[in-house]
PDB file of C-alpha atoms in Angstrom:
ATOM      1  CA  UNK W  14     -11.844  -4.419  83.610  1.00  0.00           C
ATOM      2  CA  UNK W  15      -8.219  -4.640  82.620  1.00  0.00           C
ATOM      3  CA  UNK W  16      -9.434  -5.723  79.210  1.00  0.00           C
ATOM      4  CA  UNK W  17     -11.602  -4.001  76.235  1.00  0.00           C
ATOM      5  CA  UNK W  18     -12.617  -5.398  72.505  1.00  0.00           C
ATOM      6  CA  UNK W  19     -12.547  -2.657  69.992  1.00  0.00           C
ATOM      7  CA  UNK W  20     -15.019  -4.422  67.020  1.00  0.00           C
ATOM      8  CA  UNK W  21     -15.051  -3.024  63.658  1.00  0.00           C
ATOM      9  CA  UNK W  22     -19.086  -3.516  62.247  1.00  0.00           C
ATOM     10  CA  UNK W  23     -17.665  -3.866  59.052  1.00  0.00           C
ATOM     11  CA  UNK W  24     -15.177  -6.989  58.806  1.00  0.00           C
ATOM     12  CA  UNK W  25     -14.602  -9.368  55.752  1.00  0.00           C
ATOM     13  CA  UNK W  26     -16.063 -12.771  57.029  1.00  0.00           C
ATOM     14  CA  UNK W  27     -18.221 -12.092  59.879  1.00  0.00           C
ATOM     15  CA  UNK W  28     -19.834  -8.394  60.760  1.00  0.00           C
ATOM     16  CA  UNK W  29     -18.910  -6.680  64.059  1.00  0.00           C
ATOM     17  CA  UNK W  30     -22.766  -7.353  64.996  1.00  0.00           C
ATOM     18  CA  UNK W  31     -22.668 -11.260  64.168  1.00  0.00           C
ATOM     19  CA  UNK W  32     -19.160 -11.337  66.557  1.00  0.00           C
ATOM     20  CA  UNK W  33     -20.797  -9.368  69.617  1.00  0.00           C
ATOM     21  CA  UNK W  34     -23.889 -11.522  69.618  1.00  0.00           C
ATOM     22  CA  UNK W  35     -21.282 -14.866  69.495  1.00  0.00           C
ATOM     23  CA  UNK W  36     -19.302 -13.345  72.667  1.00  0.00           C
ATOM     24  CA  UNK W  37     -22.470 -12.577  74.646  1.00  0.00           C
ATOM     25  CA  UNK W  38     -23.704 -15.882  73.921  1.00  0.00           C
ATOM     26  CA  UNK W  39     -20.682 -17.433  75.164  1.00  0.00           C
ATOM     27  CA  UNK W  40     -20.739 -15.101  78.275  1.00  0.00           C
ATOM     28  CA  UNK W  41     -24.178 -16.219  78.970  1.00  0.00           C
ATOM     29  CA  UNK W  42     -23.303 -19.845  78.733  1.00  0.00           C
ATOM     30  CA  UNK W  43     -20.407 -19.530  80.741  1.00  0.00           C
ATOM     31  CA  UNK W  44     -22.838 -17.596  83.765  1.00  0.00           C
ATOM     32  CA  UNK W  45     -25.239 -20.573  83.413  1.00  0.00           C
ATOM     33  CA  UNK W  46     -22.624 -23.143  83.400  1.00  0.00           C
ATOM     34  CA  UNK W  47     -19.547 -21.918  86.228  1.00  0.00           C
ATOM     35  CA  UNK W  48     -17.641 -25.010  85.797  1.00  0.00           C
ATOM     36  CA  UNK W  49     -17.280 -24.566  82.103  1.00  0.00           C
ATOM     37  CA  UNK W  50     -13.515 -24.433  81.463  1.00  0.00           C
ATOM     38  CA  UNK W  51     -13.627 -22.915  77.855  1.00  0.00           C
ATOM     39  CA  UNK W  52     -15.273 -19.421  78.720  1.00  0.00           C
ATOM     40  CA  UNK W  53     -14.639 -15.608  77.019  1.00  0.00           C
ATOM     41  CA  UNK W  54     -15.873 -14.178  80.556  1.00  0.00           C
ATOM     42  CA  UNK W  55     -13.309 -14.474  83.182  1.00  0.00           C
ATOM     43  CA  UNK W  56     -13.923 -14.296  86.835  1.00  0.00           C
ATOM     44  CA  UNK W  57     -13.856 -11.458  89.212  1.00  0.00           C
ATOM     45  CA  UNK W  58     -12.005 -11.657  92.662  1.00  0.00           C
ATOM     46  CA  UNK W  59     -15.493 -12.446  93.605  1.00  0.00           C
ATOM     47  CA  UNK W  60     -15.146 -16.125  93.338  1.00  0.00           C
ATOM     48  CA  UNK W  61     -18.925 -16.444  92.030  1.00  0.00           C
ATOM     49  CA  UNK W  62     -18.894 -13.446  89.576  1.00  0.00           C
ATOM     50  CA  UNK W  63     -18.570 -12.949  86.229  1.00  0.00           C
ATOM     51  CA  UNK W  64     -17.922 -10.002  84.449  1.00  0.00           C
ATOM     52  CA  UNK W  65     -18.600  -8.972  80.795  1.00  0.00           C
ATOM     53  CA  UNK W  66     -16.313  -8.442  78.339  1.00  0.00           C
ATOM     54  CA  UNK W  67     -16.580  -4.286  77.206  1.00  0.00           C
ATOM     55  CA  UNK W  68     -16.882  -4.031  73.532  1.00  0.00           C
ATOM     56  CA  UNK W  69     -16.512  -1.082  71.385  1.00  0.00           C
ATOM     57  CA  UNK W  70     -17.687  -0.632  68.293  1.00  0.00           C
ATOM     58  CA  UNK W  71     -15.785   0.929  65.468  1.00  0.00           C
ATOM     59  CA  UNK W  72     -17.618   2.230  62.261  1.00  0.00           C
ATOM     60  CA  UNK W  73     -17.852   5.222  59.917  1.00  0.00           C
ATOM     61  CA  UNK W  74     -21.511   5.135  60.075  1.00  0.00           C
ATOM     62  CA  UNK W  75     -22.204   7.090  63.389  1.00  0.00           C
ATOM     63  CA  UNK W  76     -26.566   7.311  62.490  1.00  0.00           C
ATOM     64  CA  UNK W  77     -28.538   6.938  65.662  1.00  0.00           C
ATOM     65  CA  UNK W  78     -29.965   3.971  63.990  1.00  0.00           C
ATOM     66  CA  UNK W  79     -26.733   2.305  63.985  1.00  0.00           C
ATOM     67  CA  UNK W  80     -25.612   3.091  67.320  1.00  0.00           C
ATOM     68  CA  UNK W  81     -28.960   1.784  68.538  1.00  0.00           C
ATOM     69  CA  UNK W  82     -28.275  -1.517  67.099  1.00  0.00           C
ATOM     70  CA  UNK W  83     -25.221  -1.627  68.368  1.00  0.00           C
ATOM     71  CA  UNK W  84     -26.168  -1.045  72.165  1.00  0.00           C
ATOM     72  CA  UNK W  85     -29.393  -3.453  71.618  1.00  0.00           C
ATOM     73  CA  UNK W  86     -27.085  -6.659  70.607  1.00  0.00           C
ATOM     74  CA  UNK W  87     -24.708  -5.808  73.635  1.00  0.00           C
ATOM     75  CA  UNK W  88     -21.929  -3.238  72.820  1.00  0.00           C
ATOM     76  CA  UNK W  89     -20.943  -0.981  75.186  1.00  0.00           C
ATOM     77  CA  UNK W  90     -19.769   2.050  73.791  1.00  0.00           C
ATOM     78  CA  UNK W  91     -19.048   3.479  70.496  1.00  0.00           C
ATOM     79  CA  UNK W  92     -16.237   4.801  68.436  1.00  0.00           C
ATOM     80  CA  UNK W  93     -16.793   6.764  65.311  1.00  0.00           C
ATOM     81  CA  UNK W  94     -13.827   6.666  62.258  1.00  0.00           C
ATOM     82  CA  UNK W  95     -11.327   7.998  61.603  1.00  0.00           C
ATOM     83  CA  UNK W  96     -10.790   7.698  65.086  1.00  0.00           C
ATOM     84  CA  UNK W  97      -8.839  10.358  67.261  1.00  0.00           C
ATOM     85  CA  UNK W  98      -6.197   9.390  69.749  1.00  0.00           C
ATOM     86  CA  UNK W  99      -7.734  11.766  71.972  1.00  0.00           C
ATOM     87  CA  UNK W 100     -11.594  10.301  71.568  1.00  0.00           C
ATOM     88  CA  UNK W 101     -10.070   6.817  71.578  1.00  0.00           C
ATOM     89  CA  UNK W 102      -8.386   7.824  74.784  1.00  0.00           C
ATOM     90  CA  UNK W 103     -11.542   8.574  76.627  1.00  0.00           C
ATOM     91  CA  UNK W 104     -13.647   6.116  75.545  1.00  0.00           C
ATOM     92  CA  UNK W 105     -11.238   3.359  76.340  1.00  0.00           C
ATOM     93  CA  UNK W 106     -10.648   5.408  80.119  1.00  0.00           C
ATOM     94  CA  UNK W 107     -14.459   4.601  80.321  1.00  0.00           C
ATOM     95  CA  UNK W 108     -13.937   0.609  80.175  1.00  0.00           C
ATOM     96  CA  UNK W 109     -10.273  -0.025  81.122  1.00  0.00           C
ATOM     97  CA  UNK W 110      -8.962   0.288  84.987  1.00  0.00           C
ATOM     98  CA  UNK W 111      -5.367   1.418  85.411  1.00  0.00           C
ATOM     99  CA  UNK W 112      -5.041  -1.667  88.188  1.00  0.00           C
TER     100      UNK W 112
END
């Protein structure tokens, strides 16, 4: 992917949660209905795929219990605060190609 959502949990009007569950909905939709022209998901090279957005949470509450909920309502990787350039660094290596 040449593209990666970093989502705070914790975010004045709608929690990082709420957001991820809107954007996998969406991504969902957009799998069940391919000629749908307002999509989050774009297309692969692979005329018939679709590929997921990568989203990764951001929060200063790194519990287990947390991160579980996280991964069960579709994030894909974590990020505990304050963040480090060099922990940022790797994570987003994880989700982002260099081509």
């Amino acid at each position: 992917a040449r593209v990666c959502i970093l989502m705070d949990l914790q975010m004045p009007r709608k929690s990082g949660i709420e957001a991820v569950r809107e954007i996998r909905g969406i991504e969902e939709a957009a799998r069940e209905n391919e000629g749908d022209k307002l999509t989050v998901a774009s297309k692969c090279e692979s005329e018939s795929a679709w590929w997921r957005v990568p989203v990764v949470a951001l929060t200063a509450n790194g519990s287990s219990e947390v991160m579980q909920q996280c991964f069960h309502v579709g994030f894909d990787d974590f990020v505990n605060k304050p963040v480090t350039k060099a922990g940022l660094s790797t994570t987003l290596s994880r989700w982002i190609s260099a081509t």
